[in-house]
């Protein structure tokens, strides 16, 4: 049985929703599916797009292809009018596509099969109000702070359109958050001036001016990052999928683990990790890996909720995995004015710790299943797929574009140019992939034409996949502009620090309390808004609080980034878990709790970034010896927490209640980046061994 036949045989064993089937077809077929809207998203709280046909499909697909070409051209031949002028043009093309691609949900004014009259009207209106500044661009910029009534009217309409686009793509929560910030900006002057968050108040013209004609509003850093970086990496991911790389990664994961008690779980985690390096989307990765590995996990003895939790936790790691981190990582680089490769370097050790926690949980599950008397499971019904070495020899060239990105970044090439070059390489490599899988030795002109059309369609789909993030980033400009104009960020940061000082005057306790409160706030914030918006809000509010406590900027930024991402596995809105539950047929909420169990050992690692000065060593900053000992301490903490959450200590066996509590205490102590704390954590962890043995004997005696 070939690896492709094996994967396809697993595919036929289950049925899922339409969106999941689209993901699977994209992974398993030799040509991409005929889709022209954003079925595959890059953020984890977006709504599925409508399926377009006929003229609307051709219009959206062609326009998306033009927008992709504009984004690539901007890398090599930037528009002479400047970056903000490019953002105006970019939004003028992208915003109408949102209204044509996503449903409004307004009853009779809405259509499922294509754009309704209202959608066409809003799309045309978006073009007009976005392009209005272009007609006399220099004069428009000169009117900053002194907008005419026409400027204000057009800016107000654009504000409404952006909020509506955000509502269509991500739901109602983020637009309501934006409206709350707008209300605070307008009515803040009515608050009692004794309140810390009171300010002088902004009139309507000032608000529109800050949003429409400044570098901190609609055309601020979030949209700049979306139009300059996120779009290109999304296109790269679409091209990789088209080239066959995503399918190769899944096949390789299946082949790496043949027959062992933990083979099924290892395969699922390895698939999530490999796909995550190019996906950047937790939900898409969880669904894609689940499509292939769920039948294997089921035969290995995993319950649907348990398997779904593992797939969701492994999928969320996609947002943390270099070289294509989640959307917010690009904003980290922009805010801190560092190169993207620097952020990649910061992410390496935390990503490895995250997957270490999941793998430890997988090994614990395997021991439990083995203890129940189950035999190891074969990864295939019949002959095993080809060995990993054979797959690497035949299709290993798919790693070349990923390696090229890293090499170019290390050589000083900009991230935008590096990803464009990698995109070209991936497109070229799609040719041998199709030749090898089809058995052809040469192509006819008709086959070449079909290849070009399919490649263009892949780029178009990739561009449409970025539309929700464009809407979110434009809406995030409302939050950043209002926070900057009113000084809200500094005030809330001060309140957060004051809450820490209320408990103690000790600087270490104040910092620890502030960090815990910040982690809770970010986790709650992530329940309501996408990762990108969660990071933007968290950085402008929580970031200053950490910086005021002398936390270095990289550690503070990565703390906010990781807790914004990890909120994706916490109930009740963990969409990666929802997608995985759809694959395994599990209940959504129990799957979310299972995902939290798998991710929990690494969930507390970001706290290490900020608790002491040594925490930044986890980002690879500092002397090699310091980096090594802090990493070892983190590994010990993750190991102990995995034992506590799984109820099993590897090498010892099952843990009773007292031993689990002691293991959890050991893990928490070890996660405090201090040599003394590390030693104490190890001692406490070793103390769990005799307690576990005593508890097990008591249980055995009681059972007998």
XYZ file of C-alpha atoms in Angstrom:
704
model
C 0.000 0.000 0.000
C 1.486 3.384 -0.986
C 1.573 6.273 1.446
C -0.998 8.168 -0.607
C -3.350 5.165 -0.732
C -2.900 4.712 3.001
C -3.772 8.327 3.785
C -6.751 8.238 1.421
C -8.006 5.025 3.050
C -8.001 6.805 6.416
C -9.846 9.715 4.820
C -12.708 7.506 3.643
C -13.386 6.244 7.152
C -15.250 9.246 8.420
C -17.548 12.071 7.387
C -17.253 15.666 8.575
C -18.670 19.092 7.916
C -18.215 20.837 4.557
C -15.401 23.041 5.778
C -13.468 20.082 7.126
C -13.927 18.174 3.858
C -12.452 21.136 1.976
C -9.349 21.023 4.174
C -8.948 17.284 3.628
C -9.412 17.485 -0.142
C -6.787 20.239 -0.255
C -4.369 17.943 1.562
C -5.104 14.677 -0.222
C -5.919 15.467 -3.849
C -3.393 16.035 -6.573
C -5.013 19.335 -7.518
C -6.559 21.900 -5.174
C -10.338 22.108 -4.784
C -12.293 24.676 -6.739
C -12.801 27.271 -4.049
C -12.714 30.983 -4.454
C -13.418 32.191 -0.943
C -11.677 31.931 2.389
C -12.461 28.385 3.476
C -9.024 28.115 5.015
C -8.383 30.879 7.512
C -5.266 32.150 9.188
C -6.874 33.276 12.402
C -8.808 31.054 14.734
C -12.007 32.966 15.353
C -13.196 33.672 11.838
C -16.505 32.668 10.303
C -16.702 30.467 7.197
C -17.100 32.360 3.941
C -19.947 31.819 1.495
C -19.301 29.609 -1.523
C -19.320 31.748 -4.651
C -20.078 30.626 -8.192
C -20.413 32.271 -11.573
C -19.553 35.939 -12.049
C -19.114 36.766 -8.313
C -16.636 33.885 -8.008
C -14.635 35.077 -11.003
C -14.730 38.682 -9.799
C -13.599 37.846 -6.249
C -11.003 35.352 -7.451
C -9.562 37.738 -10.035
C -9.541 40.704 -7.665
C -7.883 38.628 -4.955
C -5.212 37.620 -7.463
C -4.631 41.287 -8.335
C -4.344 42.132 -4.631
C -1.818 39.318 -4.174
C 0.201 40.678 -7.104
C 0.079 44.172 -5.549
C 1.374 42.828 -2.222
C 4.269 41.065 -3.974
C 5.050 44.101 -6.136
C 5.155 46.327 -3.047
C 8.073 44.239 -1.779
C 10.285 45.022 -4.778
C 8.775 48.238 -6.201
C 7.119 50.180 -3.355
C 4.644 52.865 -4.322
C 6.449 56.243 -4.370
C 3.740 57.955 -2.305
C 4.700 55.988 0.788
C 3.474 53.073 2.885
C 0.260 54.737 4.079
C -0.747 55.361 0.462
C -0.227 51.634 -0.200
C -2.409 50.773 2.806
C -5.179 53.005 1.449
C -5.086 51.167 -1.897
C -4.792 47.778 -0.196
C -7.828 48.378 2.028
C -9.799 49.740 -0.934
C -9.385 46.367 -2.666
C -9.599 44.038 0.353
C -12.597 45.558 2.153
C -15.064 45.117 -0.757
C -13.961 41.477 -1.061
C -15.058 40.904 2.546
C -18.602 42.087 1.790
C -18.811 39.918 -1.326
C -17.314 36.836 0.349
C -18.973 36.845 3.781
C -22.654 36.729 4.665
C -24.315 39.518 6.609
C -26.779 37.267 8.436
C -29.512 39.880 8.045
C -32.460 37.723 7.076
C -33.970 38.532 3.696
C -31.173 40.990 2.937
C -28.718 38.077 2.929
C -27.984 35.256 0.470
C -26.046 32.043 1.027
C -25.163 31.307 -2.593
C -23.785 34.706 -3.567
C -23.720 38.425 -2.749
C -27.068 40.118 -2.195
C -27.916 43.657 -3.325
C -26.845 45.031 0.063
C -23.431 43.355 -0.278
C -22.848 44.949 -3.696
C -23.860 48.361 -2.304
C -21.521 48.058 0.684
C -18.672 46.856 -1.553
C -19.099 49.836 -3.884
C -19.349 52.210 -0.917
C -16.142 50.732 0.540
C -14.283 51.435 -2.705
C -15.442 55.073 -2.716
C -14.686 55.939 0.911
C -11.330 54.126 0.880
C -10.143 55.800 -2.317
C -11.443 59.266 -1.349
C -8.063 60.394 0.106
C -6.245 59.269 -3.055
C -7.888 61.834 -5.325
C -5.935 64.651 -3.621
C -3.663 62.736 -1.291
C -1.200 65.475 -0.286
C -3.993 67.955 0.439
C -5.778 65.302 2.506
C -2.668 64.757 4.630
C -2.258 68.523 5.075
C -5.743 68.663 6.604
C -4.730 66.427 9.516
C -6.258 67.877 12.652
C -8.474 70.171 10.563
C -10.722 67.830 8.593
C -13.532 69.216 6.493
C -17.112 68.064 7.010
C -16.751 65.865 3.887
C -13.626 64.246 5.319
C -15.438 63.516 8.573
C -18.453 62.058 6.754
C -16.310 59.728 4.636
C -14.249 58.703 7.666
C -17.397 57.928 9.658
C -18.745 55.743 6.849
C -15.423 53.881 6.642
C -15.547 53.296 10.404
C -18.974 51.691 10.105
C -17.878 49.570 7.140
C -14.782 48.281 8.944
C -16.800 47.336 12.021
C -19.344 45.563 9.805
C -16.582 43.696 7.955
C -15.115 42.658 11.294
C -18.538 41.474 12.491
C -19.037 39.376 9.370
C -15.677 37.653 9.619
C -15.179 37.207 13.365
C -18.518 37.809 15.065
C -20.002 40.572 17.190
C -17.598 40.667 20.149
C -14.666 42.559 18.614
C -16.860 45.283 17.029
C -18.521 45.786 20.433
C -15.089 46.132 22.019
C -14.210 48.763 19.410
C -17.474 50.615 20.070
C -16.660 50.570 23.796
C -13.302 52.220 23.129
C -15.002 54.802 20.888
C -17.561 55.540 23.604
C -14.769 55.922 26.134
C -12.986 58.365 23.836
C -16.147 60.438 23.331
C -17.673 60.306 26.831
C -14.476 59.994 28.893
C -14.619 63.696 29.700
C -17.889 63.117 31.589
C -16.261 60.724 34.049
C -15.369 62.089 37.502
C -11.935 63.659 37.144
C -10.827 61.942 40.335
C -10.989 58.636 38.482
C -7.686 57.389 37.129
C -9.166 56.636 33.695
C -10.869 60.018 33.240
C -9.625 62.314 30.443
C -10.576 65.604 28.805
C -12.796 63.950 26.192
C -12.623 63.879 22.395
C -15.169 65.327 20.019
C -16.380 63.394 16.980
C -14.103 65.213 14.525
C -11.044 64.413 16.642
C -11.974 60.734 16.769
C -12.422 60.494 12.987
C -9.202 62.423 12.437
C -7.302 59.949 14.637
C -8.792 57.008 12.751
C -8.872 58.250 9.151
C -5.949 60.647 8.799
C -3.178 59.436 11.106
C -0.691 56.632 11.417
C -2.318 55.162 14.510
C -5.844 54.509 13.225
C -7.123 52.373 10.359
C -3.758 52.631 8.618
C -1.683 51.969 11.721
C 0.729 49.210 12.627
C -1.781 46.294 12.666
C -2.979 46.907 9.095
C 0.563 47.673 7.955
C 1.705 44.301 9.296
C -1.276 42.555 7.690
C -0.660 44.095 4.268
C 3.122 43.733 4.354
C 3.812 40.438 6.124
C 0.708 38.405 6.943
C -0.641 38.395 3.389
C 2.660 37.155 1.985
C 3.025 34.358 4.545
C -0.598 33.343 3.952
C 0.100 33.154 0.228
C 3.190 31.080 0.987
C 1.128 28.651 3.050
C -1.391 28.302 0.212
C 1.408 27.640 -2.280
C 2.975 25.030 0.025
C -0.357 23.258 0.259
C -0.723 23.415 -3.529
C 2.805 22.054 -4.014
C 2.066 18.899 -2.016
C 4.220 19.818 0.973
C 1.360 19.646 3.484
C 0.420 16.153 2.304
C 4.068 15.069 2.528
C 4.295 16.292 6.142
C 1.281 14.171 7.134
C 2.635 11.108 5.326
C 6.033 11.576 6.967
C 4.461 11.765 10.416
C 2.596 8.507 9.825
C 5.791 6.806 8.639
C 7.988 8.034 11.489
C 6.202 5.886 14.080
C 5.526 2.305 13.122
C 4.418 0.109 16.002
C 4.619 1.154 19.647
C 2.260 1.849 22.503
C 2.446 5.603 21.867
C 2.701 5.491 18.052
C -0.795 6.870 17.463
C -0.370 9.872 19.757
C 3.135 10.584 18.505
C 1.853 10.571 14.928
C -0.876 13.094 15.745
C 1.528 15.433 17.550
C 4.227 15.144 14.880
C 1.661 15.892 12.157
C 0.487 18.947 14.065
C 4.038 20.189 14.528
C 5.077 19.716 10.884
C 1.890 21.221 9.483
C 2.060 23.994 12.058
C 5.401 25.191 10.726
C 3.618 26.339 7.556
C 0.013 26.767 8.641
C -0.073 29.417 11.369
C -3.685 28.414 12.135
C -4.550 26.210 15.084
C -8.011 25.236 13.864
C -6.926 24.352 10.317
C -3.998 22.293 11.630
C -6.143 20.404 14.156
C -8.753 19.565 11.520
C -6.190 18.555 8.890
C -4.236 16.234 11.191
C -7.402 14.850 12.730
C -8.705 13.846 9.311
C -5.851 11.351 8.974
C -4.977 10.401 12.547
C -8.399 10.055 14.217
C -8.998 6.500 12.891
C -5.550 5.542 14.209
C -6.200 7.150 17.594
C -9.583 5.429 17.853
C -8.070 1.977 17.257
C -5.368 2.780 19.808
C -8.026 3.204 22.486
C -8.457 6.991 22.622
C -11.910 8.287 23.459
C -13.306 10.924 21.038
C -12.947 13.764 23.572
C -9.455 12.656 24.519
C -8.303 12.442 20.895
C -9.959 15.754 20.034
C -8.209 17.455 22.939
C -4.837 16.133 21.806
C -5.439 17.261 18.212
C -6.570 20.721 19.346
C -3.566 21.203 21.647
C -1.153 20.075 18.927
C -2.935 22.314 16.405
C -2.731 25.435 18.554
C 1.017 24.910 18.610
C 0.902 25.962 14.941
C 0.526 29.568 16.070
C 3.722 29.175 18.109
C 5.851 27.237 15.617
C 8.612 28.842 13.524
C 9.123 29.765 10.735
C 5.512 30.935 10.152
C 4.299 32.004 13.586
C 0.824 33.334 14.139
C -0.287 36.742 12.956
C 0.540 38.522 16.210
C 4.237 37.573 15.918
C 4.621 39.976 13.003
C 3.110 42.731 15.129
C 5.593 41.880 17.900
C 8.452 42.473 15.462
C 6.923 45.756 14.300
C 6.158 47.106 17.779
C 9.629 46.276 19.110
C 11.351 47.371 15.894
C 13.277 44.109 15.531
C 13.642 41.722 12.620
C 11.225 38.846 12.214
C 14.097 36.366 12.482
C 14.753 37.744 15.971
C 11.190 36.886 16.988
C 11.657 33.433 15.460
C 14.710 32.954 17.656
C 12.739 33.956 20.740
C 10.048 31.393 19.895
C 12.231 28.299 19.460
C 12.654 27.165 23.086
C 9.060 27.969 24.200
C 7.728 26.053 21.172
C 9.831 23.007 22.035
C 8.629 23.209 25.647
C 5.020 23.387 24.469
C 5.315 20.246 22.374
C 7.355 18.549 25.114
C 4.366 18.946 27.431
C 2.019 17.426 24.852
C 4.378 14.527 24.095
C 4.734 13.758 27.799
C 0.937 13.648 28.080
C 0.837 11.337 25.049
C 3.337 8.967 26.672
C 1.279 9.001 29.866
C -1.863 8.149 27.883
C -0.027 5.274 26.197
C 1.053 3.874 29.578
C -2.528 4.035 30.836
C -3.874 2.282 27.744
C -1.156 -0.371 28.043
C -2.030 -0.823 31.723
C -5.592 -1.611 30.602
C -4.226 -4.570 28.617
C -4.495 -3.121 25.086
C -1.923 -4.221 22.543
C 0.087 -1.746 20.465
C -1.799 -0.595 17.382
C -0.709 -0.847 13.777
C -0.775 2.498 11.991
C -2.364 0.933 8.900
C -4.896 -1.751 8.027
C -2.572 -4.024 6.052
C 0.911 -3.131 4.821
C 2.552 -0.193 6.521
C 3.237 2.953 4.488
C 6.734 3.501 3.067
C 9.490 4.185 5.559
C 10.334 7.726 6.520
C 13.677 7.426 4.725
C 11.998 6.492 1.454
C 9.579 9.392 1.775
C 12.430 11.777 2.557
C 14.432 10.568 -0.423
C 11.445 10.954 -2.711
C 9.712 14.078 -1.413
C 12.172 15.590 1.066
C 12.759 18.513 -1.276
C 9.572 20.040 0.163
C 11.640 21.173 3.159
C 13.810 23.308 0.885
C 11.548 26.375 0.818
C 11.296 26.365 4.621
C 15.067 26.075 4.919
C 15.451 28.844 2.342
C 13.388 31.260 4.467
C 15.586 30.659 7.510
C 18.821 30.943 5.513
C 17.745 34.186 3.842
C 16.598 35.688 7.136
C 19.923 34.818 8.748
C 21.691 36.347 5.739
C 19.963 39.664 6.400
C 17.309 39.464 3.674
C 14.023 41.054 4.731
C 11.205 38.719 5.783
C 9.000 39.917 2.933
C 11.600 39.177 0.252
C 12.553 35.878 1.858
C 8.989 34.584 1.812
C 8.473 35.672 -1.816
C 11.609 33.788 -2.874
C 10.436 30.743 -0.890
C 7.038 31.019 -2.565
C 8.655 30.857 -5.992
C 10.691 27.806 -4.953
C 7.561 26.074 -3.622
C 5.743 26.739 -6.910
C 8.623 25.242 -8.858
C 8.688 22.190 -6.580
C 4.995 21.582 -7.235
C 6.020 20.353 -10.704
C 8.122 17.333 -9.617
C 5.562 16.526 -6.900
C 2.847 16.132 -9.517
C 5.119 14.202 -11.863
C 6.150 11.764 -9.126
C 2.623 11.215 -7.844
C 1.012 10.903 -11.283
C 3.741 8.759 -12.837
C 4.074 11.046 -15.875
C 7.448 11.762 -17.406
C 6.354 14.881 -19.291
C 3.400 17.228 -19.528
C 1.298 18.209 -22.491
C 0.447 21.890 -23.079
C -3.050 21.224 -21.762
C -1.662 19.840 -18.490
C 0.669 22.829 -18.186
C -2.278 25.190 -18.640
C -4.241 23.359 -15.941
C -1.225 23.634 -13.629
C -0.992 27.409 -14.169
C -4.724 27.838 -13.550
C -4.541 25.717 -10.389
C -1.539 27.697 -9.123
C -3.378 30.977 -9.743
C -6.390 29.612 -7.928
C -4.211 28.628 -4.965
C -2.847 32.178 -4.746
C -6.370 33.562 -4.971
C -7.606 31.268 -2.193
C -4.601 32.223 -0.076
C -5.376 35.895 -0.523
C -9.029 35.373 0.401
C -7.917 33.461 3.494
C -6.216 36.624 4.754
C -9.363 38.784 4.484
C -10.573 38.125 8.065
C -7.182 39.162 9.437
C -7.249 42.332 7.336
C -10.643 43.213 8.815
C -9.426 42.460 12.352
C -6.245 44.522 11.921
C -8.165 47.498 10.521
C -10.574 47.312 13.471
C -7.641 46.994 15.880
C -6.619 50.458 14.699
C -9.687 51.803 16.507
C -8.409 50.364 19.787
C -4.840 51.588 19.387
C -5.925 55.072 18.284
C -8.313 55.551 21.216
C -5.791 54.168 23.682
C -3.107 56.521 22.378
C -5.341 59.591 22.236
C -6.794 59.181 25.728
C -3.757 57.744 27.547
C -5.880 54.791 28.648
C -3.032 52.291 28.348
C -0.850 54.023 30.896
C -3.773 54.468 33.299
C -4.862 50.820 33.186
C -1.263 49.686 33.520
C -0.963 51.818 36.632
C -4.130 50.244 38.073
C -2.744 46.761 37.392
C 0.499 47.549 39.201
C -1.426 49.120 42.075
C -3.388 45.875 42.486
C -0.064 44.074 42.910
C 1.282 46.555 45.444
C -1.919 46.228 47.492
C -0.771 42.742 48.551
C 2.846 43.507 49.367
C 5.631 46.043 48.972
C 8.111 43.338 47.990
C 9.053 43.910 44.312
C 9.130 40.162 43.557
C 5.618 39.641 44.955
C 4.319 42.728 43.135
C 5.739 41.451 39.856
C 4.415 37.906 40.394
C 0.943 39.196 41.293
C 0.873 41.538 38.309
C 1.998 38.736 35.986
C -0.694 36.358 37.259
C -3.400 39.032 36.952
C -2.150 39.869 33.462
C -2.232 36.189 32.460
C -5.813 35.864 33.711
C -6.833 39.048 31.890
C -5.267 37.876 28.614
C -6.896 34.462 28.909
C -10.309 36.035 29.462
C -9.733 38.530 26.661
C -8.836 35.716 24.274
C -12.219 34.094 24.910
C -13.942 36.996 23.181
C -11.658 38.239 20.422
C -9.198 36.685 17.939
C -5.543 36.234 18.803
C -4.470 39.282 16.798
C -6.860 41.669 18.517
C -6.144 40.045 21.885
C -2.444 40.753 21.470
C -2.986 44.362 20.334
C -5.264 45.112 23.284
C -3.016 43.244 25.705
C 0.115 45.023 24.511
C -1.289 48.553 24.798
C -2.747 47.855 28.270
C -0.749 45.077 29.941
C 2.561 45.679 28.180
C 3.163 49.063 29.887
C 2.409 47.520 33.296
C 5.123 44.912 32.820
C 7.562 47.457 31.419
C 6.948 49.693 34.448
C 8.085 46.791 36.637
C 11.407 46.648 34.740
C 10.537 43.608 32.629
C 12.551 43.773 29.406
C 10.483 44.526 26.296
C 11.074 41.180 24.491
C 9.998 39.192 27.553
C 6.913 41.376 28.067
C 5.906 41.151 24.391
C 6.332 37.377 24.192
C 4.434 36.970 27.487
C 1.473 38.836 26.007
C 1.805 36.938 22.722
C 1.851 33.469 24.276
C -1.054 34.028 26.632
C -3.044 35.540 23.764
C -2.426 32.329 21.821
C -2.934 29.892 24.698
C -6.379 31.328 25.374
C -7.360 29.360 22.248
C -7.455 26.110 24.255
C -9.524 27.408 27.165
C -13.313 26.865 27.317
C -15.828 28.008 26.293
C -14.610 29.358 22.911
C -11.645 27.174 21.954
C -12.291 26.914 18.220
C -9.438 24.475 17.596
C -11.161 22.100 20.022
C -14.497 22.654 18.277
C -12.947 21.743 14.927
C -11.242 18.667 16.382
C -14.505 17.602 18.056
C -16.239 17.764 14.669
C -13.657 15.319 13.291
C -13.787 12.848 16.179
C -17.535 13.134 16.804
C -16.951 14.262 20.392
C -18.831 16.758 22.535
C -17.311 20.224 22.250
C -16.974 21.272 25.901
C -15.372 18.020 27.180
C -12.988 18.239 24.224
C -12.020 21.762 25.303
C -11.225 20.558 28.823
C -9.177 17.694 27.376
C -7.257 20.175 25.192
C -6.568 22.296 28.260
C -5.178 19.237 30.066
C -2.752 18.531 27.233
C -1.631 22.163 26.977
C -1.581 22.945 30.709
C 1.991 21.731 31.441
C 3.326 24.383 29.063
C 0.550 26.863 29.812
C 2.479 28.367 32.721
C 5.850 28.549 30.961
C 5.294 32.139 29.692
C 5.168 33.254 33.331
C 8.864 32.385 33.482
C 9.550 35.128 30.917
C 8.706 37.883 33.394
C 9.069 36.559 36.949
C 12.824 37.192 37.184
C 15.553 38.605 34.997
C 16.641 35.034 34.226
C 13.308 34.386 32.518
C 14.420 36.072 29.308
C 16.984 33.275 28.854
C 14.066 31.105 27.690
C 13.923 33.399 24.662
C 17.506 32.471 23.842
C 18.817 35.780 25.200
C 21.977 35.717 27.301
C 24.957 33.432 27.803
C 24.665 29.838 26.613
C 25.093 28.451 30.141
C 22.253 30.618 31.435
C 19.998 29.604 28.542
C 20.722 25.923 29.194
C 20.014 25.911 32.929
C 16.781 27.885 32.587
C 15.662 25.553 29.795
C 16.438 22.508 31.949
C 14.484 24.064 34.829
C 11.532 24.647 32.503
C 11.700 21.041 31.271
C 11.590 19.805 34.870
C 8.592 22.009 35.576
C 6.756 20.809 32.458
C 7.584 17.166 33.327
C 6.181 17.555 36.854
C 3.035 19.344 35.680
C 2.424 16.688 33.008
C 2.635 14.023 35.716
C 0.208 15.974 37.892
C -2.376 16.549 35.141
C -2.038 13.014 33.728
C -1.931 11.218 37.067
C 1.104 9.181 36.010
C 4.826 9.603 36.650
C 6.907 8.100 33.853
C 9.161 5.387 35.260
C 7.091 5.126 38.440
C 3.459 4.550 37.480
C 0.067 5.852 38.504
C -0.118 8.694 41.030
C -2.661 9.004 43.789
C -4.244 12.322 44.870
C -1.473 13.276 47.314
C 1.306 12.452 44.846
C -0.432 14.465 42.083
C -0.711 17.513 44.340
C 2.945 17.202 45.298
C 3.955 16.871 41.617
C 1.974 20.013 40.793
C 3.733 21.910 43.601
C 7.105 20.680 42.306
C 6.250 21.890 38.802
C 5.195 25.346 39.971
C 8.357 25.744 42.054
C 10.604 24.601 39.190
C 8.985 27.125 36.844
C 10.315 29.977 38.968
C 13.582 30.776 37.149
C 15.931 30.702 40.099
C 18.643 28.070 40.821
C 17.451 27.531 44.377
C 13.851 27.098 43.233
C 14.983 24.576 40.619
C 16.754 22.452 43.231
C 13.765 22.609 45.589
C 11.452 21.632 42.738
C 13.564 18.571 41.942
C 13.601 17.523 45.610
C 9.825 17.858 45.888
C 9.370 15.894 42.643
C 11.582 13.075 43.948
C 9.501 13.040 47.129
C 6.442 12.104 45.074
C 7.989 8.700 44.248
C 7.721 7.076 47.723
C 4.325 8.708 48.247
C 3.101 7.274 44.928
C 4.378 3.813 45.882
C 2.667 3.946 49.298
C -0.616 5.159 47.777
C -0.524 2.424 45.131
C 0.057 -0.271 47.752
C -2.831 1.011 49.837
C -5.092 0.981 46.796
C -3.967 -2.554 45.919
C -4.579 -3.747 49.472
C -8.025 -2.156 49.591
C -8.941 -3.719 46.241
C -7.736 -7.162 47.371
